[in-house]
Amino acid sequence: MIKQCVFAAGMTLSAWAMAADNPLSVHVLNLQTGLPSSDVAVVLEQNQKGQWVKLNEKVTNENGRIPALYPDNKKLEQGVYRVTFKTGDWFKKHNESSFFPEVPVIFNVDGAVKHYHIPLLLSPYGYSTYRGN
């Protein structure tokens, strides 16, 4: 009998394979503790004709990651997208104050790369993000 393999990120082999094909991932690290931020809600939207259209919503795993945020079986289109990290809710759950109730990151998909990764370095009163890989 073959047992299901679980990787360090807490994903099964089949979930890992699906994530590897997904064009968008995010990662949240808490700068105050130096640890990943699990259970952060993240919303993905696409700008379509001047309006934001919700494509997906997930929460970060125990490693602070969402390895597959883009909707399954949907081709990544060029355009402008927004990933919104619901940081205020996360800090409230941890009985902490914060200045930013959410962190919206707007980015352009130009098709130059196959995969886009957006890390968020978070503290109660500041944040930083960049285009990861």
mmCIF file of C-alpha atoms in Angstrom:
data_model
loop_
_atom_site.group_PDB
_atom_site.id
_atom_site.type_symbol
_atom_site.label_atom_id
_atom_site.label_comp_id
_atom_site.label_asym_id
_atom_site.label_seq_id
_atom_site.Cartn_x
_atom_site.Cartn_y
_atom_site.Cartn_z
ATOM 1 C CA MET A 1 0.000 0.000 0.000
ATOM 2 C CA ILE A 2 1.332 3.454 -0.928
ATOM 3 C CA LYS A 3 1.090 6.024 1.826
ATOM 4 C CA GLN A 4 0.492 9.656 1.081
ATOM 5 C CA CYS A 5 3.699 11.699 1.285
ATOM 6 C CA VAL A 6 3.576 14.950 3.282
ATOM 7 C CA PHE A 7 6.206 17.614 2.559
ATOM 8 C CA ALA A 8 7.783 20.000 5.053
ATOM 9 C CA ALA A 9 5.338 22.735 4.072
ATOM 10 C CA GLY A 10 2.509 20.471 5.272
ATOM 11 C CA MET A 11 1.288 19.706 1.769
ATOM 12 C CA THR A 12 0.602 16.312 0.250
ATOM 13 C CA LEU A 13 2.285 15.292 -2.999
ATOM 14 C CA SER A 14 -0.858 16.001 -5.037
ATOM 15 C CA ALA A 15 -1.344 19.426 -3.425
ATOM 16 C CA TRP A 16 2.346 20.215 -3.980
ATOM 17 C CA ALA A 17 2.044 19.336 -7.686
ATOM 18 C CA MET A 18 -1.034 21.555 -8.080
ATOM 19 C CA ALA A 19 0.717 24.450 -6.313
ATOM 20 C CA ALA A 20 3.766 24.079 -8.545
ATOM 21 C CA ASP A 21 1.536 24.721 -11.566
ATOM 22 C CA ASN A 22 -0.254 27.669 -9.972
ATOM 23 C CA PRO A 23 0.973 31.060 -11.209
ATOM 24 C CA LEU A 24 0.577 32.958 -7.912
ATOM 25 C CA SER A 25 1.772 32.411 -4.357
ATOM 26 C CA VAL A 26 2.055 34.616 -1.259
ATOM 27 C CA HIS A 27 3.978 34.430 2.010
ATOM 28 C CA VAL A 28 3.516 36.408 5.250
ATOM 29 C CA LEU A 29 6.289 36.744 7.836
ATOM 30 C CA ASN A 30 5.864 38.532 11.152
ATOM 31 C CA LEU A 31 8.888 40.798 11.609
ATOM 32 C CA GLN A 32 8.115 41.272 15.312
ATOM 33 C CA THR A 33 8.494 37.557 16.085
ATOM 34 C CA GLY A 34 10.491 36.360 13.093
ATOM 35 C CA LEU A 35 7.886 33.656 12.520
ATOM 36 C CA PRO A 36 5.466 32.873 9.688
ATOM 37 C CA SER A 37 1.952 34.266 10.069
ATOM 38 C CA SER A 38 -0.611 31.502 9.709
ATOM 39 C CA ASP A 39 -4.343 32.086 9.223
ATOM 40 C CA VAL A 40 -4.026 35.458 7.471
ATOM 41 C CA ALA A 41 -6.953 35.896 5.061
ATOM 42 C CA VAL A 42 -5.858 36.960 1.581
ATOM 43 C CA VAL A 43 -8.124 38.129 -1.248
ATOM 44 C CA LEU A 44 -7.136 38.104 -4.929
ATOM 45 C CA GLU A 45 -8.856 40.474 -7.347
ATOM 46 C CA GLN A 46 -8.360 41.441 -10.981
ATOM 47 C CA ASN A 47 -9.036 44.878 -12.426
ATOM 48 C CA GLN A 48 -11.521 44.371 -15.247
ATOM 49 C CA LYS A 49 -12.627 47.510 -17.085
ATOM 50 C CA GLY A 50 -11.898 49.702 -14.063
ATOM 51 C CA GLN A 51 -13.669 47.462 -11.537
ATOM 52 C CA TRP A 52 -12.086 45.042 -9.047
ATOM 53 C CA VAL A 53 -13.440 41.517 -9.543
ATOM 54 C CA LYS A 54 -12.799 38.948 -6.819
ATOM 55 C CA LEU A 55 -11.105 35.808 -8.135
ATOM 56 C CA ASN A 56 -10.226 33.924 -4.961
ATOM 57 C CA GLU A 57 -9.799 34.063 -1.192
ATOM 58 C CA LYS A 58 -7.699 31.781 1.001
ATOM 59 C CA VAL A 59 -5.831 31.818 4.325
ATOM 60 C CA THR A 60 -2.140 31.286 4.897
ATOM 61 C CA ASN A 61 -1.008 27.854 6.106
ATOM 62 C CA GLU A 62 1.143 27.065 9.163
ATOM 63 C CA ASN A 63 4.199 28.288 7.239
ATOM 64 C CA GLY A 64 2.528 31.623 6.438
ATOM 65 C CA ARG A 65 2.102 30.609 2.794
ATOM 66 C CA ILE A 66 -0.588 30.246 0.208
ATOM 67 C CA PRO A 67 1.239 28.277 -2.485
ATOM 68 C CA ALA A 68 -1.674 28.369 -4.951
ATOM 69 C CA LEU A 69 -3.727 31.582 -4.744
ATOM 70 C CA TYR A 70 -4.781 31.845 -8.383
ATOM 71 C CA PRO A 71 -8.003 29.936 -9.185
ATOM 72 C CA ASP A 72 -7.412 26.344 -10.277
ATOM 73 C CA ASN A 73 -7.830 25.538 -13.973
ATOM 74 C CA LYS A 74 -7.832 29.212 -14.972
ATOM 75 C CA LYS A 75 -5.168 30.650 -17.248
ATOM 76 C CA LEU A 76 -3.306 33.666 -15.853
ATOM 77 C CA GLU A 77 -4.151 36.673 -17.991
ATOM 78 C CA GLN A 78 -2.048 39.765 -18.397
ATOM 79 C CA GLY A 79 -3.403 42.713 -16.470
ATOM 80 C CA VAL A 80 -3.552 44.452 -13.114
ATOM 81 C CA TYR A 81 -4.244 42.432 -9.965
ATOM 82 C CA ARG A 82 -4.649 43.193 -6.292
ATOM 83 C CA VAL A 83 -3.771 40.927 -3.382
ATOM 84 C CA THR A 84 -5.224 42.186 -0.090
ATOM 85 C CA PHE A 85 -3.839 40.811 3.149
ATOM 86 C CA LYS A 86 -6.431 41.139 5.963
ATOM 87 C CA THR A 87 -3.826 42.074 8.569
ATOM 88 C CA GLY A 88 -6.119 43.920 10.987
ATOM 89 C CA ASP A 89 -8.249 40.812 11.516
ATOM 90 C CA TRP A 90 -5.107 38.728 12.049
ATOM 91 C CA PHE A 91 -3.702 41.104 14.675
ATOM 92 C CA LYS A 92 -7.080 41.235 16.468
ATOM 93 C CA LYS A 93 -7.104 37.415 16.666
ATOM 94 C CA HIS A 94 -3.706 37.668 18.377
ATOM 95 C CA ASN A 95 -4.855 40.420 20.776
ATOM 96 C CA GLU A 96 -2.513 42.988 19.244
ATOM 97 C CA SER A 97 -3.087 46.506 17.971
ATOM 98 C CA SER A 98 -2.053 47.459 14.473
ATOM 99 C CA PHE A 99 -2.119 50.560 12.332
ATOM 100 C CA PHE A 100 -3.033 48.965 8.995
ATOM 101 C CA PRO A 101 -6.365 47.099 8.858
ATOM 102 C CA GLU A 102 -5.314 45.585 5.544
ATOM 103 C CA VAL A 103 -2.402 45.639 3.139
ATOM 104 C CA PRO A 104 -3.375 45.898 -0.536
ATOM 105 C CA VAL A 105 -0.647 45.054 -3.023
ATOM 106 C CA ILE A 106 -1.443 46.046 -6.606
ATOM 107 C CA PHE A 107 0.755 44.511 -9.276
ATOM 108 C CA ASN A 108 1.002 44.096 -13.016
ATOM 109 C CA VAL A 109 1.106 40.694 -14.704
ATOM 110 C CA ASP A 110 2.919 41.209 -17.983
ATOM 111 C CA GLY A 111 3.546 37.556 -18.859
ATOM 112 C CA ALA A 112 7.324 37.942 -18.529
ATOM 113 C CA VAL A 113 7.493 35.128 -15.960
ATOM 114 C CA LYS A 114 5.454 31.959 -15.399
ATOM 115 C CA HIS A 115 5.060 32.407 -11.634
ATOM 116 C CA TYR A 116 4.491 35.468 -9.440
ATOM 117 C CA HIS A 117 5.269 35.426 -5.709
ATOM 118 C CA ILE A 118 4.320 38.207 -3.291
ATOM 119 C CA PRO A 119 5.942 38.107 0.156
ATOM 120 C CA LEU A 120 4.713 40.389 2.923
ATOM 121 C CA LEU A 121 6.979 41.302 5.837
ATOM 122 C CA LEU A 122 4.604 42.439 8.555
ATOM 123 C CA SER A 123 4.741 44.258 11.883
ATOM 124 C CA PRO A 124 1.956 46.045 13.790
ATOM 125 C CA TYR A 125 2.970 49.478 12.491
ATOM 126 C CA GLY A 126 4.673 48.804 9.188
ATOM 127 C CA TYR A 127 5.078 46.414 6.314
ATOM 128 C CA SER A 128 7.225 45.732 3.300
ATOM 129 C CA THR A 129 6.632 43.742 0.159
ATOM 130 C CA TYR A 130 8.483 42.957 -3.043
ATOM 131 C CA ARG A 131 8.334 40.768 -6.118
ATOM 132 C CA GLY A 132 9.638 37.415 -4.996
ATOM 133 C CA ASN A 133 10.319 34.276 -6.949
#
